[in-house]
Amino acid sequence: MTDSASAGGSERYETIEVERAVPVALVRLNRPQALNALSTQLMEELLDALRRLDRDEEVRAVVLTGNGRAFAAGADIREMAERSAVEMELEDRFATWDAIRSIKKPLIAAVNGYALGGGCELAMMCDIIIAAETATFGQPEIAIGVIPGAGGTQRLTRAVGKSAAMEMILTGDPISARRALELGLVSRVVAPEVLLDEALRLARRIAERPPVAVRLAKDAVNRAFETTLSEGLAYERRNFYLLFATEDQKEGMRAFMEKRPPQFRGR
Ligand code: HXC
């Protein structure tokens, strides 16, 4: 079932592992000795893997997790520590982060441990976050003299509201998985030993649905964070109409009327 080679080959990556288990795939951040700190190389490899999986018709949802004690403990501090502002700007390390936004398939973050700084931001770039009871979330950048730089001030605020986001970002103090659930940052908290099973089960559930509709649904939900209600509703309506151009819409509605399970083909 698992077939890493045809995902482009996990062996070509040094900082991540890719397991293709169609109709889903599992990507593991794999620098456990540095708590999966998000180095430039790791982010480039992650983007490459996600792009390949996005183009892979047999893969319909992707789970992202971390090996070891962390999901990711942030951007790689060692890599950034001595950079000047101009070097940081010219290096444009956020280009890879920005490109992850264009992944069309559902991304599920299975947060197994620390999701701090860029790690929390990466989880928030995913479409759904599931956490182990032992996970912690935080934006500790303030404690090392900076602020979140990969979307934390914007996405955390949208996810948990101003007051809780301000507390986390101004103090740098982490929150527990339970608190993250209470605040709506994550959709479920589960025992650590079942985290991956739960995330993969959810991914497989989504993978049963018509893939074009799934992509356009993700696209429409994400639009909610970008626009006014009227524009968002018009955007949703266009995606809704567009789905009537798919074979899967005809199949889905006919199967309902014929009282049989649908056979979706992604067309
Ligand atoms: C580089 C890191 C790292 C990081 C941990 N390590 N986090 N290396 N960048 N962000 C390394 C440590 O240096 C150490 O390496 C090893 O991982 C284990 O970490 P320890 O600190 O020894 O573990 P522990 O005492 O259990 O503490 C865990 C921790 C702590 C609380 C998560 O590691 C920590 O506070 N990490 C930094 C968290 C952080 O500030 N993140 C925000 C980064 S800035 P050695 O070689 O000593 O064993 C950011 C900006 C985003 O993310 C902008 C996007 C580009």
Short mmCIF file of C-alpha atoms and ligand atoms in Angstrom, two decimals:
data_model
loop_
_atom_site.label_atom_id
_atom_site.label_comp_id
_atom_site.label_asym_id
_atom_site.label_seq_id
_atom_site.Cartn_x
_atom_site.Cartn_y
_atom_site.Cartn_z
CA MET A 1 0.00 0.00 0.00
CA THR A 2 2.65 2.45 1.07
CA ASP A 3 4.73 3.49 -1.87
CA SER A 4 7.22 6.23 -1.20
CA ALA A 5 9.11 5.84 -4.45
CA SER A 6 6.25 6.89 -6.68
CA ALA A 7 5.70 10.05 -4.65
CA GLY A 8 8.84 11.26 -6.28
CA GLY A 9 10.84 9.21 -3.82
CA SER A 10 11.22 9.94 -0.15
CA GLU A 11 14.86 9.01 -0.60
CA ARG A 12 15.45 12.23 -2.51
CA TYR A 13 14.63 14.22 0.65
CA GLU A 14 16.92 14.66 3.63
CA THR A 15 14.66 16.54 6.01
CA ILE A 16 11.23 15.04 5.36
CA GLU A 17 9.74 11.62 4.67
CA VAL A 18 6.89 11.02 2.26
CA GLU A 19 4.65 7.96 2.40
CA ARG A 20 2.18 7.63 -0.40
CA ALA A 21 -0.68 5.38 0.70
CA VAL A 22 -3.29 6.16 -1.92
CA PRO A 23 -5.77 7.75 -1.75
CA VAL A 24 -3.85 9.69 0.90
CA ALA A 25 -0.26 10.62 1.65
CA LEU A 26 1.65 11.23 4.85
CA VAL A 27 4.47 13.75 5.05
CA ARG A 28 6.68 13.67 8.14
CA LEU A 29 8.98 16.53 9.10
CA ASN A 30 12.17 14.71 9.94
CA ARG A 31 14.83 16.68 11.78
CA PRO A 32 13.96 15.30 15.22
CA GLN A 33 17.37 16.20 16.67
CA ALA A 34 16.46 19.89 16.08
CA LEU A 35 12.77 19.39 16.97
CA ASN A 36 12.01 19.64 13.24
CA ALA A 37 13.17 23.27 13.07
CA LEU A 38 12.04 24.58 9.70
CA SER A 39 15.30 25.20 7.89
CA THR A 40 15.36 26.60 4.37
CA GLN A 41 16.16 23.13 3.06
CA LEU A 42 13.25 21.58 4.95
CA MET A 43 10.79 24.17 3.66
CA GLU A 44 12.05 23.71 0.09
CA GLU A 45 11.74 19.94 0.35
CA LEU A 46 8.30 20.24 1.91
CA LEU A 47 7.09 22.52 -0.88
CA ASP A 48 8.51 20.18 -3.52
CA ALA A 49 6.77 17.17 -1.96
CA LEU A 50 3.46 18.98 -1.56
CA ARG A 51 3.56 20.16 -5.16
CA ARG A 52 4.19 16.61 -6.41
CA LEU A 53 1.37 15.26 -4.27
CA ASP A 54 -0.91 18.05 -5.45
CA ARG A 55 -0.35 16.95 -9.05
CA ASP A 56 -0.75 13.26 -8.21
CA GLU A 57 -4.30 12.29 -9.19
CA GLU A 58 -4.38 9.24 -6.95
CA VAL A 59 -3.63 11.26 -3.83
CA ARG A 60 -6.64 13.13 -2.54
CA ALA A 61 -5.60 14.42 0.87
CA VAL A 62 -2.31 14.89 2.68
CA VAL A 63 -1.47 14.53 6.37
CA LEU A 64 1.48 16.50 7.72
CA THR A 65 3.13 15.47 10.99
CA GLY A 66 6.47 15.60 12.78
CA ASN A 67 8.87 12.84 13.78
CA GLY A 68 9.95 12.79 17.42
CA ARG A 69 8.92 15.22 20.16
CA ALA A 70 7.79 18.06 17.94
CA PHE A 71 5.56 18.93 15.03
CA ALA A 72 8.03 21.78 14.52
CA ALA A 73 9.66 24.06 17.09
CA GLY A 74 9.79 26.97 14.66
CA ALA A 75 12.00 28.40 12.00
CA ASP A 76 15.63 27.38 12.36
CA ILE A 77 17.02 29.91 14.83
CA ARG A 78 20.64 28.91 14.10
CA GLU A 79 20.13 29.79 10.45
CA MET A 80 18.68 33.24 11.19
CA ALA A 81 20.54 34.39 14.27
CA GLU A 82 23.29 36.46 12.60
CA ARG A 83 21.39 37.69 9.52
CA SER A 84 20.92 41.38 8.84
CA ALA A 85 17.52 42.81 7.93
CA VAL A 86 18.64 43.27 4.33
CA GLU A 87 19.96 39.71 4.11
CA MET A 88 16.68 38.41 5.46
CA GLU A 89 14.74 40.47 2.94
CA LEU A 90 16.90 39.44 -0.04
CA GLU A 91 16.86 35.80 0.97
CA ASP A 92 13.06 35.87 0.84
CA ARG A 93 12.62 32.70 2.86
CA PHE A 94 8.89 33.31 2.87
CA ALA A 95 8.58 32.53 -0.84
CA THR A 96 8.31 28.83 -0.02
CA TRP A 97 5.75 29.53 2.70
CA ASP A 98 3.67 31.66 0.33
CA ALA A 99 3.78 28.90 -2.28
CA ILE A 100 2.26 26.38 0.15
CA ARG A 101 -0.89 28.50 0.04
CA SER A 102 -1.40 27.44 -3.57
CA ILE A 103 -1.68 23.72 -2.70
CA LYS A 104 -5.20 22.80 -3.74
CA LYS A 105 -5.66 19.49 -1.95
CA PRO A 106 -6.70 19.27 1.69
CA LEU A 107 -3.80 19.40 4.14
CA ILE A 108 -4.36 17.99 7.62
CA ALA A 109 -1.84 18.86 10.32
CA ALA A 110 -1.46 16.06 12.87
CA VAL A 111 0.31 17.96 15.65
CA ASN A 112 2.18 15.46 17.79
CA GLY A 113 4.21 17.75 20.08
CA TYR A 114 5.60 21.29 19.98
CA ALA A 115 4.06 23.53 17.32
CA LEU A 116 5.91 26.73 18.08
CA GLY A 117 6.61 29.85 16.06
CA GLY A 118 6.87 28.81 12.43
CA GLY A 119 5.66 25.36 13.51
CA CYS A 120 2.38 26.82 14.74
CA GLU A 121 2.22 28.95 11.60
CA LEU A 122 2.78 25.92 9.38
CA ALA A 123 0.00 24.04 11.18
CA MET A 124 -2.28 27.04 10.66
CA MET A 125 -1.51 26.99 6.93
CA CYS A 126 -3.03 23.52 6.83
CA ASP A 127 -6.78 23.20 6.37
CA ILE A 128 -7.52 21.17 9.48
CA ILE A 129 -5.49 20.76 12.67
CA ILE A 130 -5.80 17.68 14.87
CA ALA A 131 -3.69 17.62 18.01
CA ALA A 132 -2.39 14.99 20.38
CA GLU A 133 -3.24 15.66 24.05
CA THR A 134 0.47 16.26 24.57
CA ALA A 135 0.80 18.92 21.86
CA THR A 136 1.58 22.55 22.66
CA PHE A 137 1.01 25.58 20.47
CA GLY A 138 2.68 28.92 20.76
CA GLN A 139 4.20 31.95 19.10
CA PRO A 140 7.34 32.43 21.24
CA GLU A 141 9.14 34.76 18.81
CA ILE A 142 8.79 37.74 21.17
CA ALA A 143 11.11 35.95 23.61
CA ILE A 144 13.93 35.97 21.03
CA GLY A 145 13.44 39.56 19.93
CA VAL A 146 11.18 39.22 16.92
CA ILE A 147 7.53 38.62 16.11
CA PRO A 148 5.78 35.90 14.10
CA GLY A 149 6.81 36.25 10.47
CA ALA A 150 5.01 33.47 8.63
CA GLY A 151 1.47 34.62 9.24
CA GLY A 152 1.06 34.15 12.99
CA THR A 153 -0.22 37.64 13.75
CA GLN A 154 -2.86 37.25 11.06
CA ARG A 155 -3.89 33.58 11.08
CA LEU A 156 -3.81 33.12 14.86
CA THR A 157 -5.91 36.25 15.30
CA ARG A 158 -8.45 35.00 12.78
CA ALA A 159 -8.48 31.57 14.43
CA VAL A 160 -8.76 32.49 18.12
CA GLY A 161 -9.75 36.17 18.17
CA LYS A 162 -7.82 39.25 19.22
CA SER A 163 -7.54 38.86 22.98
CA ALA A 164 -6.23 35.27 23.02
CA ALA A 165 -3.94 35.96 20.05
CA MET A 166 -2.51 39.05 21.77
CA GLU A 167 -1.90 37.07 24.98
CA MET A 168 -0.03 34.38 23.09
CA ILE A 169 1.95 36.70 20.82
CA LEU A 170 2.84 39.35 23.44
CA THR A 171 3.82 36.89 26.18
CA GLY A 172 5.21 34.17 23.93
CA ASP A 173 3.75 31.62 26.33
CA PRO A 174 2.49 28.35 24.85
CA ILE A 175 -0.98 26.85 25.25
CA SER A 176 -2.01 23.23 25.69
CA ALA A 177 -3.88 21.17 23.12
CA ARG A 178 -7.02 21.37 25.29
CA ARG A 179 -6.82 25.16 25.37
CA ALA A 180 -6.25 25.17 21.61
CA LEU A 181 -9.45 23.15 21.23
CA GLU A 182 -11.36 25.53 23.50
CA LEU A 183 -10.15 28.46 21.41
CA GLY A 184 -11.04 26.81 18.11
CA LEU A 185 -7.45 26.61 16.88
CA VAL A 186 -7.78 22.84 16.41
CA SER A 187 -10.80 20.74 15.54
CA ARG A 188 -9.98 17.68 17.67
CA VAL A 189 -7.68 16.52 20.45
CA VAL A 190 -6.90 12.81 20.67
CA ALA A 191 -4.59 10.48 22.59
CA PRO A 192 -1.06 10.63 21.16
CA GLU A 193 -1.08 6.95 20.21
CA VAL A 194 -4.09 7.36 17.94
CA LEU A 195 -3.18 10.74 16.43
CA LEU A 196 -1.93 9.44 13.10
CA ASP A 197 -4.72 6.90 12.74
CA GLU A 198 -7.30 9.62 13.36
CA ALA A 199 -5.67 12.02 10.94
CA LEU A 200 -5.36 9.35 8.25
CA ARG A 201 -8.93 8.22 8.83
CA LEU A 202 -10.11 11.81 8.35
CA ALA A 203 -7.96 12.13 5.23
CA ARG A 204 -9.46 8.90 3.81
CA ARG A 205 -12.96 10.14 4.58
CA ILE A 206 -12.30 13.31 2.60
CA ALA A 207 -10.70 11.18 -0.13
CA GLU A 208 -14.05 9.41 -0.66
CA ARG A 209 -15.60 12.70 -1.73
CA PRO A 210 -15.48 14.03 -5.30
CA PRO A 211 -12.01 15.56 -5.64
CA VAL A 212 -12.93 18.60 -7.73
CA ALA A 213 -15.68 19.53 -5.28
CA VAL A 214 -13.23 19.08 -2.39
CA ARG A 215 -10.73 21.42 -4.05
CA LEU A 216 -13.35 24.05 -4.84
CA ALA A 217 -14.78 23.79 -1.32
CA LYS A 218 -11.31 24.39 0.19
CA ASP A 219 -10.85 27.29 -2.20
CA ALA A 220 -14.18 28.84 -1.19
CA VAL A 221 -13.63 28.44 2.56
CA ASN A 222 -10.19 30.04 2.25
CA ARG A 223 -11.79 32.95 0.41
CA ALA A 224 -13.72 33.72 3.61
CA PHE A 225 -10.46 34.99 5.10
CA GLU A 226 -9.71 37.27 2.16
CA THR A 227 -12.83 39.16 1.32
CA THR A 228 -16.16 40.79 2.23
CA LEU A 229 -19.25 38.64 2.81
CA SER A 230 -20.86 39.75 -0.45
CA GLU A 231 -17.77 39.00 -2.51
CA GLY A 232 -17.26 35.72 -0.66
CA LEU A 233 -20.85 34.67 -1.36
CA ALA A 234 -20.42 35.49 -5.05
CA TYR A 235 -17.18 33.50 -5.09
CA GLU A 236 -18.90 30.53 -3.46
CA ARG A 237 -21.74 30.75 -6.00
CA ARG A 238 -19.29 30.64 -8.92
CA ASN A 239 -17.55 27.55 -7.52
CA PHE A 240 -20.99 25.98 -6.92
CA TYR A 241 -22.09 26.56 -10.53
CA LEU A 242 -18.70 25.37 -11.81
CA LEU A 243 -19.26 21.98 -10.20
CA PHE A 244 -22.26 21.44 -12.49
CA ALA A 245 -19.69 21.16 -15.27
CA THR A 246 -18.24 18.02 -13.62
CA GLU A 247 -19.18 14.40 -14.26
CA ASP A 248 -18.97 13.81 -10.53
CA GLN A 249 -21.89 16.19 -9.89
CA LYS A 250 -24.06 14.23 -12.33
CA GLU A 251 -22.88 10.96 -10.79
CA GLY A 252 -23.41 12.18 -7.21
CA MET A 253 -26.95 13.39 -7.79
CA ARG A 254 -27.95 10.41 -9.97
CA ALA A 255 -26.54 7.96 -7.43
CA PHE A 256 -28.60 9.68 -4.74
CA MET A 257 -31.78 9.32 -6.79
CA GLU A 258 -30.97 5.73 -7.72
CA LYS A 259 -30.22 4.93 -4.07
CA ARG A 260 -26.72 3.58 -4.77
CA PRO A 261 -23.24 4.65 -3.72
CA PRO A 262 -21.60 7.14 -6.12
CA GLN A 263 -18.48 6.33 -8.13
CA PHE A 264 -16.47 9.52 -8.29
CA ARG A 265 -13.75 9.88 -10.90
CA GLY A 266 -12.38 13.36 -10.32
CA ARG A 267 -13.80 14.61 -13.59
C1 HXC B 1 16.92 25.61 15.76
C2 HXC B 1 16.14 24.33 17.52
C3 HXC B 1 14.91 25.03 17.52
C4 HXC B 1 14.73 26.06 16.54
C5 HXC B 1 14.85 23.55 19.11
N1 HXC B 1 16.06 23.42 18.50
N2 HXC B 1 14.13 24.51 18.51
N3 HXC B 1 17.13 24.62 16.65
N4 HXC B 1 15.75 26.31 15.68
N5 HXC B 1 13.59 26.75 16.44
C6 HXC B 1 17.13 22.48 18.86
C7 HXC B 1 17.84 22.89 20.13
O1 HXC B 1 18.81 23.87 19.86
C8 HXC B 1 18.44 21.58 20.55
O2 HXC B 1 19.59 21.32 19.78
C9 HXC B 1 17.38 20.57 20.15
O3 HXC B 1 16.59 21.21 19.15
C10 HXC B 1 16.47 20.16 21.27
O4 HXC B 1 15.94 21.34 21.85
P1 HXC B 1 16.07 21.67 23.43
O5 HXC B 1 15.88 23.13 23.58
O6 HXC B 1 17.30 21.06 23.99
O7 HXC B 1 14.80 20.88 23.98
P2 HXC B 1 13.92 21.23 25.26
O8 HXC B 1 14.77 21.67 26.38
O9 HXC B 1 13.00 20.08 25.45
O10 HXC B 1 13.04 22.51 24.82
C11 HXC B 1 12.10 22.41 23.81
C12 HXC B 1 11.66 23.85 23.34
C13 HXC B 1 12.91 24.67 22.99
C14 HXC B 1 10.87 24.51 24.48
C15 HXC B 1 10.72 23.65 22.14
O11 HXC B 1 13.70 23.90 22.08
C16 HXC B 1 12.60 25.97 22.35
O12 HXC B 1 12.20 26.91 23.02
N6 HXC B 1 12.82 26.10 21.03
C17 HXC B 1 12.70 27.33 20.30
C18 HXC B 1 11.27 27.68 20.08
C19 HXC B 1 11.14 29.01 19.33
O13 HXC B 1 11.58 30.05 19.83
N7 HXC B 1 10.57 28.99 18.14
C20 HXC B 1 10.36 30.16 17.33
C21 HXC B 1 11.50 30.29 16.35
S1 HXC B 1 11.39 31.79 15.44
P3 HXC B 1 20.99 20.85 20.46
O14 HXC B 1 21.94 20.78 19.32
O15 HXC B 1 21.31 21.89 21.49
O16 HXC B 1 20.63 19.50 21.07
C22 HXC B 1 10.22 31.47 14.26
C23 HXC B 1 9.92 32.61 13.33
C24 HXC B 1 9.03 32.17 12.22
O17 HXC B 1 9.71 30.42 14.16
C25 HXC B 1 9.33 32.88 10.95
C26 HXC B 1 9.16 31.98 9.74
C27 HXC B 1 10.35 31.91 8.83
#
